[in-house]
Short mmCIF file of N, CA, C and O in Angstrom, two decimals:
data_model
loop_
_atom_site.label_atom_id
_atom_site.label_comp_id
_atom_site.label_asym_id
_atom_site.label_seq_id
_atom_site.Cartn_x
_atom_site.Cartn_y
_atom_site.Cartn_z
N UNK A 1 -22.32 -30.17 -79.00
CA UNK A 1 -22.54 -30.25 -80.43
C UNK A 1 -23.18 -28.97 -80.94
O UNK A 1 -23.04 -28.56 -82.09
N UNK A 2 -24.03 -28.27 -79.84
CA UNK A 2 -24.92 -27.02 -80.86
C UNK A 2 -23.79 -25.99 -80.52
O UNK A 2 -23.89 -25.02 -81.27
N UNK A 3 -22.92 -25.90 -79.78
CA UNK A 3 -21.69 -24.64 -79.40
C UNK A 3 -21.13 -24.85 -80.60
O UNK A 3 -20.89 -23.87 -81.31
N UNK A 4 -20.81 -26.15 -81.05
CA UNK A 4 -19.87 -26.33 -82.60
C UNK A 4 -20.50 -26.47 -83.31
O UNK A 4 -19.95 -27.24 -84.10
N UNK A 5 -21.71 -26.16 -83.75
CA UNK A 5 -22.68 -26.00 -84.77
C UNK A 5 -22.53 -24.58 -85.26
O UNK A 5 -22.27 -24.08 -86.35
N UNK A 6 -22.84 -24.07 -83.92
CA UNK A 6 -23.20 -22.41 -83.66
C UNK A 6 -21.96 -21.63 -84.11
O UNK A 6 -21.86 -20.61 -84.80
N UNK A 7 -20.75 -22.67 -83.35
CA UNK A 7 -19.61 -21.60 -83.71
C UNK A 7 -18.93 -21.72 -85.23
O UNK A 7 -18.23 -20.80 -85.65
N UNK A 8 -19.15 -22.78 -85.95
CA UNK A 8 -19.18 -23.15 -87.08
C UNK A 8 -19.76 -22.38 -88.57
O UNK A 8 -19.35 -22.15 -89.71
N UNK A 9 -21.33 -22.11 -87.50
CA UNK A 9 -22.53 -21.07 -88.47
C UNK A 9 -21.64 -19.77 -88.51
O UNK A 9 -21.50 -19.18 -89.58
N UNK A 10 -21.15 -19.40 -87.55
CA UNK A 10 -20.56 -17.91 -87.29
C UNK A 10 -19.29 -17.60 -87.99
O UNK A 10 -18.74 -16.50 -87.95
N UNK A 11 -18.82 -18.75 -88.71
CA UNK A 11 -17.18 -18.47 -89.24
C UNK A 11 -17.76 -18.61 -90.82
O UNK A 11 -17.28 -17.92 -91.72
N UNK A 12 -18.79 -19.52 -91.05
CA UNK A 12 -18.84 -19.83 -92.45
C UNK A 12 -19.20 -18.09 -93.40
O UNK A 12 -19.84 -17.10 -93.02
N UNK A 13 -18.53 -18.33 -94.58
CA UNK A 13 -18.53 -16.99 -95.28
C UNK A 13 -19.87 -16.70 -96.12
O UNK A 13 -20.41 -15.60 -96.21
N UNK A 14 -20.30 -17.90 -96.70
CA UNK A 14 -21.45 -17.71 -97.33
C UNK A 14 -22.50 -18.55 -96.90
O UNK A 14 -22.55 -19.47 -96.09
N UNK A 15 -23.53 -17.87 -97.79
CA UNK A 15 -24.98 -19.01 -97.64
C UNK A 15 -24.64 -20.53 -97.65
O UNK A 15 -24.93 -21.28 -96.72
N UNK A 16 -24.00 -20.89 -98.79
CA UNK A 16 -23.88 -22.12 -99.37
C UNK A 16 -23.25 -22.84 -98.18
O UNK A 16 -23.53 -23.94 -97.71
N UNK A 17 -22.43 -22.02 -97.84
CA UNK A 17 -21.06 -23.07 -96.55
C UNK A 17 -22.31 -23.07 -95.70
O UNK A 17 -22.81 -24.19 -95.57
N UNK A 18 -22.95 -22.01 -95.07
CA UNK A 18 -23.61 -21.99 -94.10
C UNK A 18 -25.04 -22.92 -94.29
O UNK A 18 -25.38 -23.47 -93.24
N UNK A 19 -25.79 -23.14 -95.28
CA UNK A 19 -26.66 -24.70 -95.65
C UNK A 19 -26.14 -25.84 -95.44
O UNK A 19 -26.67 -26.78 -94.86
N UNK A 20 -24.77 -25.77 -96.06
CA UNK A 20 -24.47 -27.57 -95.98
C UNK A 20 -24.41 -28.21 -94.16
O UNK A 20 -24.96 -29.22 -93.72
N UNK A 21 -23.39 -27.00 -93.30
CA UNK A 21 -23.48 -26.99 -92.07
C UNK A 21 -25.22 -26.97 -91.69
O UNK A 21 -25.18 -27.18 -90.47
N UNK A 22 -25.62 -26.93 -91.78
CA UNK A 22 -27.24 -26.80 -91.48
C UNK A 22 -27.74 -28.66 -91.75
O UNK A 22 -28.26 -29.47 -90.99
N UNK A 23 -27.40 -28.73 -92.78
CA UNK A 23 -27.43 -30.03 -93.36
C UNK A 23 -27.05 -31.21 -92.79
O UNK A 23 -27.61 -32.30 -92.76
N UNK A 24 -25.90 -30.79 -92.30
CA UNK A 24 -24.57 -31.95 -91.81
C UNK A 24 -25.12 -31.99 -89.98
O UNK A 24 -25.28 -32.98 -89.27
N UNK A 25 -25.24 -30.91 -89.74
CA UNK A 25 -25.87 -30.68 -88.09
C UNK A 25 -27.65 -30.22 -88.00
O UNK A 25 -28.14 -29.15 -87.63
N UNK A 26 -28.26 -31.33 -88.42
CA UNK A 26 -29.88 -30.53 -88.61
C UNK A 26 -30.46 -30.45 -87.21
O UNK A 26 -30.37 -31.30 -86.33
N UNK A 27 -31.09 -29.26 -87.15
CA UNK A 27 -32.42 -29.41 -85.86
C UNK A 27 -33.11 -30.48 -85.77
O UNK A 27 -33.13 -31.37 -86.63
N UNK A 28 -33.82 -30.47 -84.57
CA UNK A 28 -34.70 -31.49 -84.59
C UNK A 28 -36.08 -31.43 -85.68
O UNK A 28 -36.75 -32.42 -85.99
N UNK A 29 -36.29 -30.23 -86.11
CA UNK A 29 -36.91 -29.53 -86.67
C UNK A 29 -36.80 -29.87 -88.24
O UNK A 29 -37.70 -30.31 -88.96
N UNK A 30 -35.45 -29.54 -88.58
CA UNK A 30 -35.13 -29.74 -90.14
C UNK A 30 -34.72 -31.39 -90.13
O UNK A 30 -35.29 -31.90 -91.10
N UNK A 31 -34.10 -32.21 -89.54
CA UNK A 31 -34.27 -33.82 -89.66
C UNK A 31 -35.58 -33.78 -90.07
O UNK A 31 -35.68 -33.80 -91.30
N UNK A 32 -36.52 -33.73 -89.53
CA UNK A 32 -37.72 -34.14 -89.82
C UNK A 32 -38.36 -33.81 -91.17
O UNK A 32 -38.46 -34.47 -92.20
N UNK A 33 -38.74 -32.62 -90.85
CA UNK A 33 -39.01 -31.65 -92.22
C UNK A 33 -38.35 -31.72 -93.91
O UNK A 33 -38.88 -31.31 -94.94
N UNK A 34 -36.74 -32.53 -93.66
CA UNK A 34 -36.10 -32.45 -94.77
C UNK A 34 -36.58 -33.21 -95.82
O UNK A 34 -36.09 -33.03 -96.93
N UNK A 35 -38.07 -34.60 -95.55
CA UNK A 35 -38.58 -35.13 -96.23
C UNK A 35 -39.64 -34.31 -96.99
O UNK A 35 -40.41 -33.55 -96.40
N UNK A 36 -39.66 -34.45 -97.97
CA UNK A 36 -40.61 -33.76 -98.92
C UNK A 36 -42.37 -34.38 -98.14
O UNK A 36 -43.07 -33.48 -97.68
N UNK A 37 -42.82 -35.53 -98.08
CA UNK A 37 -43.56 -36.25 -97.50
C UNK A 37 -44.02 -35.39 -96.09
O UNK A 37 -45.16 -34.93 -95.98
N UNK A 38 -43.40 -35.30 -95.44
CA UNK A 38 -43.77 -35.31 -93.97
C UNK A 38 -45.04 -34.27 -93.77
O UNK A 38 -46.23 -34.54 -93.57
N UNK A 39 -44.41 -33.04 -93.90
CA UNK A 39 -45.26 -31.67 -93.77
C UNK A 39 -46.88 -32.37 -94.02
O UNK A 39 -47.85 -32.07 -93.32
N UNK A 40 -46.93 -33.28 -95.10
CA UNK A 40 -48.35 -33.73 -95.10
C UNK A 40 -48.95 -34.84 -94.64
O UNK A 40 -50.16 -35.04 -94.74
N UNK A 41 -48.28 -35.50 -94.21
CA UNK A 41 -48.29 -36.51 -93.45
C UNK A 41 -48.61 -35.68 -91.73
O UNK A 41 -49.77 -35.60 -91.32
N UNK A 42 -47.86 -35.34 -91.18
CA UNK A 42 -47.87 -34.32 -90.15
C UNK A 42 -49.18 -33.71 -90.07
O UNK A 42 -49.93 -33.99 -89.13
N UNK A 43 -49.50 -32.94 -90.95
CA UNK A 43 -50.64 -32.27 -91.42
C UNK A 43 -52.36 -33.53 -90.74
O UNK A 43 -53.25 -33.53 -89.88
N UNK A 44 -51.79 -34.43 -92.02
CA UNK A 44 -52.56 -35.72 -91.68
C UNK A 44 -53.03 -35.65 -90.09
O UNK A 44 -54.09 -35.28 -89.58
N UNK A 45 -51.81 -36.14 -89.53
CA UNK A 45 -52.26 -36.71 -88.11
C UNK A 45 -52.99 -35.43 -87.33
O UNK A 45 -54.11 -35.47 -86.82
N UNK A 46 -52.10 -34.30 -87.35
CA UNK A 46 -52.51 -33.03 -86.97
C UNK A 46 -54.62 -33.53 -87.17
O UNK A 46 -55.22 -33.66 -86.10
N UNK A 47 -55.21 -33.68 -88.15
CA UNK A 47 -56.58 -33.71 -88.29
C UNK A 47 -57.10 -34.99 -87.75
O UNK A 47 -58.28 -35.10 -87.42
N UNK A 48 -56.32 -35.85 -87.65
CA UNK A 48 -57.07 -37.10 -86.29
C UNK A 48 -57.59 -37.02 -85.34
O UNK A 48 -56.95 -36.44 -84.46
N UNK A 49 -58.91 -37.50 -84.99
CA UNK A 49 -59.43 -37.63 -83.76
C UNK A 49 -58.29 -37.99 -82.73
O UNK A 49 -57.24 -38.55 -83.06
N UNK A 50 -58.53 -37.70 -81.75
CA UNK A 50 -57.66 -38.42 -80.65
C UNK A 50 -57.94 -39.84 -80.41
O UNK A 50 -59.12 -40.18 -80.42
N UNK A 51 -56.73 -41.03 -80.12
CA UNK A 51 -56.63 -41.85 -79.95
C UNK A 51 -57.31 -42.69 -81.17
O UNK A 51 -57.35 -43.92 -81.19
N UNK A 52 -57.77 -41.93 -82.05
CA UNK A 52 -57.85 -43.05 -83.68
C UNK A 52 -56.88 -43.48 -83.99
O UNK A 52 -55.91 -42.72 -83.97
N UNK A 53 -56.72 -44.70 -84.37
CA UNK A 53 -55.91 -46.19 -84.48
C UNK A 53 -56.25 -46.16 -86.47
O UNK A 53 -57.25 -46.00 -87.17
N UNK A 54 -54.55 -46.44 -86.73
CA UNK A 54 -54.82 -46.74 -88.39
C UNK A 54 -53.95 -47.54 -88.68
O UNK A 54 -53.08 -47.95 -87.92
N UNK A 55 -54.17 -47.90 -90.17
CA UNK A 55 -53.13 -48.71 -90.94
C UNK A 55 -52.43 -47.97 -91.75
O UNK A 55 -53.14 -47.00 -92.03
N UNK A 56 -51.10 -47.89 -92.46
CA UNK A 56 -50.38 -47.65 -93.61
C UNK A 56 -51.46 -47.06 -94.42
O UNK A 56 -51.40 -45.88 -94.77
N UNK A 57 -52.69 -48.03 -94.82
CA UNK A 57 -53.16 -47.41 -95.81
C UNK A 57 -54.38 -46.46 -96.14
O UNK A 57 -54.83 -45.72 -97.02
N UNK A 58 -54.71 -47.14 -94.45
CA UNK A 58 -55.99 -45.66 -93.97
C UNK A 58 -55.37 -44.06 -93.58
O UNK A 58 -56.05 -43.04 -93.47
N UNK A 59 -53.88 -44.20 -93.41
CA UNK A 59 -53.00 -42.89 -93.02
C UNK A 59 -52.79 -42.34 -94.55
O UNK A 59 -53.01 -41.15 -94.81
N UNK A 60 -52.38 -43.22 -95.48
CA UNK A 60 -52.35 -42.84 -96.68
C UNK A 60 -53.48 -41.66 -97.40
O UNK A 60 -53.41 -40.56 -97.94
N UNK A 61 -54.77 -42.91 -96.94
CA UNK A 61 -56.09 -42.40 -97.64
C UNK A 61 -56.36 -40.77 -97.00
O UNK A 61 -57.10 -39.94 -97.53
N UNK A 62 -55.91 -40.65 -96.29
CA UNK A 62 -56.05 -39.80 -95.13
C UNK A 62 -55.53 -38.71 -95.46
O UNK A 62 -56.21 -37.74 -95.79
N UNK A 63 -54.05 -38.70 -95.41
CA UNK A 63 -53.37 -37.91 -96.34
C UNK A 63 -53.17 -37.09 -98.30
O UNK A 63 -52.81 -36.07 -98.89
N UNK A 64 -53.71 -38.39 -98.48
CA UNK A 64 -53.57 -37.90 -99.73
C UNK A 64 -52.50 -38.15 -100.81
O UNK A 64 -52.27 -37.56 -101.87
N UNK A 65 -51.71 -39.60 -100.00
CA UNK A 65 -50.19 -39.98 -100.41
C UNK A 65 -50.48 -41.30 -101.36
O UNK A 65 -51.44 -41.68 -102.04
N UNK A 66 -49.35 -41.74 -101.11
CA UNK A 66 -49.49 -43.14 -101.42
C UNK A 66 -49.30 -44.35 -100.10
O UNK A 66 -48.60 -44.05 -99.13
N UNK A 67 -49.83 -45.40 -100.16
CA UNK A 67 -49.28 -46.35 -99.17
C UNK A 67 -48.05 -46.37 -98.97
O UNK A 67 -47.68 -46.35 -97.80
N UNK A 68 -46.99 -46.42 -100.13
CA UNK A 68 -45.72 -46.57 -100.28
C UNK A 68 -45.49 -45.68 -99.59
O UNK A 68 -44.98 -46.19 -98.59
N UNK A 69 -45.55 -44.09 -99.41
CA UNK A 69 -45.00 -42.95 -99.16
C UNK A 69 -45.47 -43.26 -97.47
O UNK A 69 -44.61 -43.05 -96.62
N UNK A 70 -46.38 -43.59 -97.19
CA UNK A 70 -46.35 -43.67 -95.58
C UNK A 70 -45.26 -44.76 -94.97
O UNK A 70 -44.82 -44.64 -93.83
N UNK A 71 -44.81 -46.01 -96.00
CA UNK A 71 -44.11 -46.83 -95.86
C UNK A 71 -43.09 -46.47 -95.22
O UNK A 71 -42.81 -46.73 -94.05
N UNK A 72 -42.53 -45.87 -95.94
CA UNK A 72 -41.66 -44.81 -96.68
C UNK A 72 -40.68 -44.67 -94.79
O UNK A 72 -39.64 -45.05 -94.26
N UNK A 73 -42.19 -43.69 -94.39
CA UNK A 73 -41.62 -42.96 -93.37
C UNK A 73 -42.02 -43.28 -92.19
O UNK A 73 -41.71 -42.71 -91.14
N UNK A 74 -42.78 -44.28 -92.34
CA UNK A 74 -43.44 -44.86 -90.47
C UNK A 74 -42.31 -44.64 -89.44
O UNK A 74 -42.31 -43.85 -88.49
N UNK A 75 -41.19 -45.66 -89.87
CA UNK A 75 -40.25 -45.29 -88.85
C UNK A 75 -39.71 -44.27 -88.50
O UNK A 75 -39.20 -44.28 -87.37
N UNK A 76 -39.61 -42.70 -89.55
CA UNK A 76 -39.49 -41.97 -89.02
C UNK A 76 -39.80 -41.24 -88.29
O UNK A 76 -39.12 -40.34 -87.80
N UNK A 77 -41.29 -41.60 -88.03
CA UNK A 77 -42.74 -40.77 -87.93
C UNK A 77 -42.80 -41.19 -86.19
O UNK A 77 -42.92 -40.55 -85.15
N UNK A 78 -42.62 -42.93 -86.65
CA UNK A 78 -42.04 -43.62 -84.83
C UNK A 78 -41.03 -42.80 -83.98
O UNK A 78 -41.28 -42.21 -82.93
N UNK A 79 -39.91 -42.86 -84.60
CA UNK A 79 -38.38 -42.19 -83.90
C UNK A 79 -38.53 -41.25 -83.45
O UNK A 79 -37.98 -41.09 -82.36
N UNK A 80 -39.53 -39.86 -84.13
CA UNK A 80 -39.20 -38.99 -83.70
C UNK A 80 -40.69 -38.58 -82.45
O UNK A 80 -40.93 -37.60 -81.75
N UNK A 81 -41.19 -39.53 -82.62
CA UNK A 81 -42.33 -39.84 -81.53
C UNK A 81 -43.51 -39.22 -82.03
O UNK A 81 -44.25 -38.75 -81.16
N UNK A 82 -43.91 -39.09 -83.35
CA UNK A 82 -45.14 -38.52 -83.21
C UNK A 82 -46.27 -39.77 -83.97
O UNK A 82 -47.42 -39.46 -84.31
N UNK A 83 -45.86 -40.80 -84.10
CA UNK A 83 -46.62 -41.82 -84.12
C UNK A 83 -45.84 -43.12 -83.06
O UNK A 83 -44.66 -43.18 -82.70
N UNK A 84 -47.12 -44.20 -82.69
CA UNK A 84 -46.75 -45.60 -82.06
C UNK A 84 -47.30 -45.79 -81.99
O UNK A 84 -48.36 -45.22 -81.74
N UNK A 85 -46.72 -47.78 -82.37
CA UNK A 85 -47.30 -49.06 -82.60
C UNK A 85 -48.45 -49.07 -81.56
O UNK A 85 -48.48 -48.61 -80.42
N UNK A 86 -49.65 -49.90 -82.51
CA UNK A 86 -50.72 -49.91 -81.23
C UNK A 86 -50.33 -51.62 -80.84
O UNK A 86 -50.87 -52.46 -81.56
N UNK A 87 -49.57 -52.01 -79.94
CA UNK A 87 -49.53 -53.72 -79.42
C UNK A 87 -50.05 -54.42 -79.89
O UNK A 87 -51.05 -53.87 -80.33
N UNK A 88 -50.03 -55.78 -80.21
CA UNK A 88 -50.81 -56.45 -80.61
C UNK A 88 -51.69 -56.54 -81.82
O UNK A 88 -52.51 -57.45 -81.75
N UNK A 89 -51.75 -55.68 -83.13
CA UNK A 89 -52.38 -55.77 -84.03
C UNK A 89 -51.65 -56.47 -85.47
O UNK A 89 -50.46 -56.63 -85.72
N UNK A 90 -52.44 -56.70 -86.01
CA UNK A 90 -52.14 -57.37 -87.38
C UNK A 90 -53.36 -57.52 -87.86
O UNK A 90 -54.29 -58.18 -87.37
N UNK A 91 -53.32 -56.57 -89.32
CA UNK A 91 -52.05 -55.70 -89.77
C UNK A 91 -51.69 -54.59 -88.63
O UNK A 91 -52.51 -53.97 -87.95
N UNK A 92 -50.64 -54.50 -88.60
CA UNK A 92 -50.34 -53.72 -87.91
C UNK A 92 -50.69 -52.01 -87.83
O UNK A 92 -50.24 -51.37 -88.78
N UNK A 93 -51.40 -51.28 -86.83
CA UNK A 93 -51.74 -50.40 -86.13
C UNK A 93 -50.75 -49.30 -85.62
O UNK A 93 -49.74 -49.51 -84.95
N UNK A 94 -51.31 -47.87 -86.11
CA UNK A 94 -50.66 -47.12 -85.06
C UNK A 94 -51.44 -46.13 -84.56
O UNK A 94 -52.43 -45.96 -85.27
N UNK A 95 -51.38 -45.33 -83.53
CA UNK A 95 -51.86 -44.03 -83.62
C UNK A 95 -51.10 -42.83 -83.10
O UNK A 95 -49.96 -43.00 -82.68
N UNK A 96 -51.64 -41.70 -83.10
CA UNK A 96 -50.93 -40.66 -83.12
C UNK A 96 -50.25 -40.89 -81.30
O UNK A 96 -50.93 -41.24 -80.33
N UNK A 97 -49.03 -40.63 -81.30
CA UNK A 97 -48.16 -40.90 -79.96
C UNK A 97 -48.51 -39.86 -78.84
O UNK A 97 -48.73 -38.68 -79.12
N UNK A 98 -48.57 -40.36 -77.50
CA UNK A 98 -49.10 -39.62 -76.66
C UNK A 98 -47.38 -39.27 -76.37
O UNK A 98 -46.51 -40.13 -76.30
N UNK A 99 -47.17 -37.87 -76.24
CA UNK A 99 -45.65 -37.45 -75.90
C UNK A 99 -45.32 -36.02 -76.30
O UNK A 99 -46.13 -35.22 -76.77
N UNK A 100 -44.24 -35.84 -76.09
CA UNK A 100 -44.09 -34.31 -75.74
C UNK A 100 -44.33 -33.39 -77.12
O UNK A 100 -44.99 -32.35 -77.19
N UNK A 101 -43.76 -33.92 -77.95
CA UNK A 101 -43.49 -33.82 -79.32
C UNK A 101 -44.82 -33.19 -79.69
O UNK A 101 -45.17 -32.05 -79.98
N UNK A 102 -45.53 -34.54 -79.55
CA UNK A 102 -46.95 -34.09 -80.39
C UNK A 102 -48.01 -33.32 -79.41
O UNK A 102 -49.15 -32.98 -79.70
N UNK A 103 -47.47 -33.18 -78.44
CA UNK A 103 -48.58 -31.96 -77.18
C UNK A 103 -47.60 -30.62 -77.43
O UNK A 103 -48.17 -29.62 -76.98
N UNK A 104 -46.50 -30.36 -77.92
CA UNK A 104 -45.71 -28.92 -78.84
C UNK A 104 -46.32 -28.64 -80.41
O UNK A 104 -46.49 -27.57 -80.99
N UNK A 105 -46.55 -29.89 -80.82
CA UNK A 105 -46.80 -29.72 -82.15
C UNK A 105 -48.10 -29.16 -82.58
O UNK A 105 -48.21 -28.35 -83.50
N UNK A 106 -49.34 -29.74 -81.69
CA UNK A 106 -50.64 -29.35 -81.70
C UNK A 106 -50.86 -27.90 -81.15
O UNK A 106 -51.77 -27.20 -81.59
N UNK A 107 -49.80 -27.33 -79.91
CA UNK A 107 -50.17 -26.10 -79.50
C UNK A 107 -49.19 -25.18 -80.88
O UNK A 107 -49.89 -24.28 -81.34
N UNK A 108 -47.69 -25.28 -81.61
CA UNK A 108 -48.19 -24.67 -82.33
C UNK A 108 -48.94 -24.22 -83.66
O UNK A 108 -48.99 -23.18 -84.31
N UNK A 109 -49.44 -25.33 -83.74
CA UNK A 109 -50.41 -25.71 -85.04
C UNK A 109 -51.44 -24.74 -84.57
O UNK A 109 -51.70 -23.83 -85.36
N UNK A 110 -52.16 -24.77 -83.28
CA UNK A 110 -53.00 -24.16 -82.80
C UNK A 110 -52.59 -22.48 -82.73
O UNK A 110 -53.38 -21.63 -83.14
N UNK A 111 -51.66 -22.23 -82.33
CA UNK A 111 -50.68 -20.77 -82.26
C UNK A 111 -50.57 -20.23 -83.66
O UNK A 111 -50.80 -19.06 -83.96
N UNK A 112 -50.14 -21.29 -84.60
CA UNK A 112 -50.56 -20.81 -86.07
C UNK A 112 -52.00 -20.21 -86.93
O UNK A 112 -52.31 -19.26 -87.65
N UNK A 113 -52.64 -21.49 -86.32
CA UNK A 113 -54.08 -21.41 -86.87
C UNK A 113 -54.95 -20.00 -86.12
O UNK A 113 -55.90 -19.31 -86.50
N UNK A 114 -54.24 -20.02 -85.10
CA UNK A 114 -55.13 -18.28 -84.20
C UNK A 114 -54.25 -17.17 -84.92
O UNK A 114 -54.70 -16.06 -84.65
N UNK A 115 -53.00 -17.10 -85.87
CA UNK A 115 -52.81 -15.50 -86.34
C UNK A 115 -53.88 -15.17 -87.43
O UNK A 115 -54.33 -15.75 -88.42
N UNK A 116 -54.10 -13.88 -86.74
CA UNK A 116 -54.87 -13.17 -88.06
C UNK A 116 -56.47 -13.48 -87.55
O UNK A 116 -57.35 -13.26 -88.39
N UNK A 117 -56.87 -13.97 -86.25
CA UNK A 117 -58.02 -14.01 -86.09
C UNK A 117 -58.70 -13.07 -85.43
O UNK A 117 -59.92 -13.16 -85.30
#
């Protein structure tokens, strides 16, 4: 799929052809990102203690969103592994996901936060 992505990017003539292909075949990177929401949401968890446990609306408060807007995207936030269900709670619980995703995400958050120091 990324050889016919790639070889796809390389024939298209303009910007425009070459976005929608971007669009139609996203990174793992731009899936995510393509929500207006996330970046701060992301952000959010990025400033969590480790292994702090929340609700919809303490992630909200947290962020700076709305409840709705975390609604919104839990499951996406699940799928792509950087949040999970904590077992057993009601209301239901999550916290930030122990997994590959979010041990890349923190080093380059961290790789970011060191330019210019």
């Amino acid at each position: 799929m990324v050889a016919f992505c790639m070889s796809s990017m390389e024939h298209a003539d303009d910007r425009g052809a070459k976005k929608e292909l971007r669009k139609e075949h996203p990174s793992g990177w731009l899936y995510l990102t393509q929500h207006d929401a996330i970046p701060i949401l992301v952000d959010a968890l990025l400033d969590l203690p480790p292994n702090r446990e929340f609700n919809k609306t303490e992630l909200a408060a947290h962020a700076g969103v709305t409840r709705q807007t975390v609604g919104n995207y839990t499951d996406l936030l699940c799928e792509v592994e950087l949040i999970e269900d904590v077992p057993n709670t009601s209301p239901r619980r999550y916290r930030v996901a122990d997994s590959d995703v979010v041990r890349e995400l923190f080093e380059l958050n961290s790789a970011l936060n060191s330019v210019g120091e």
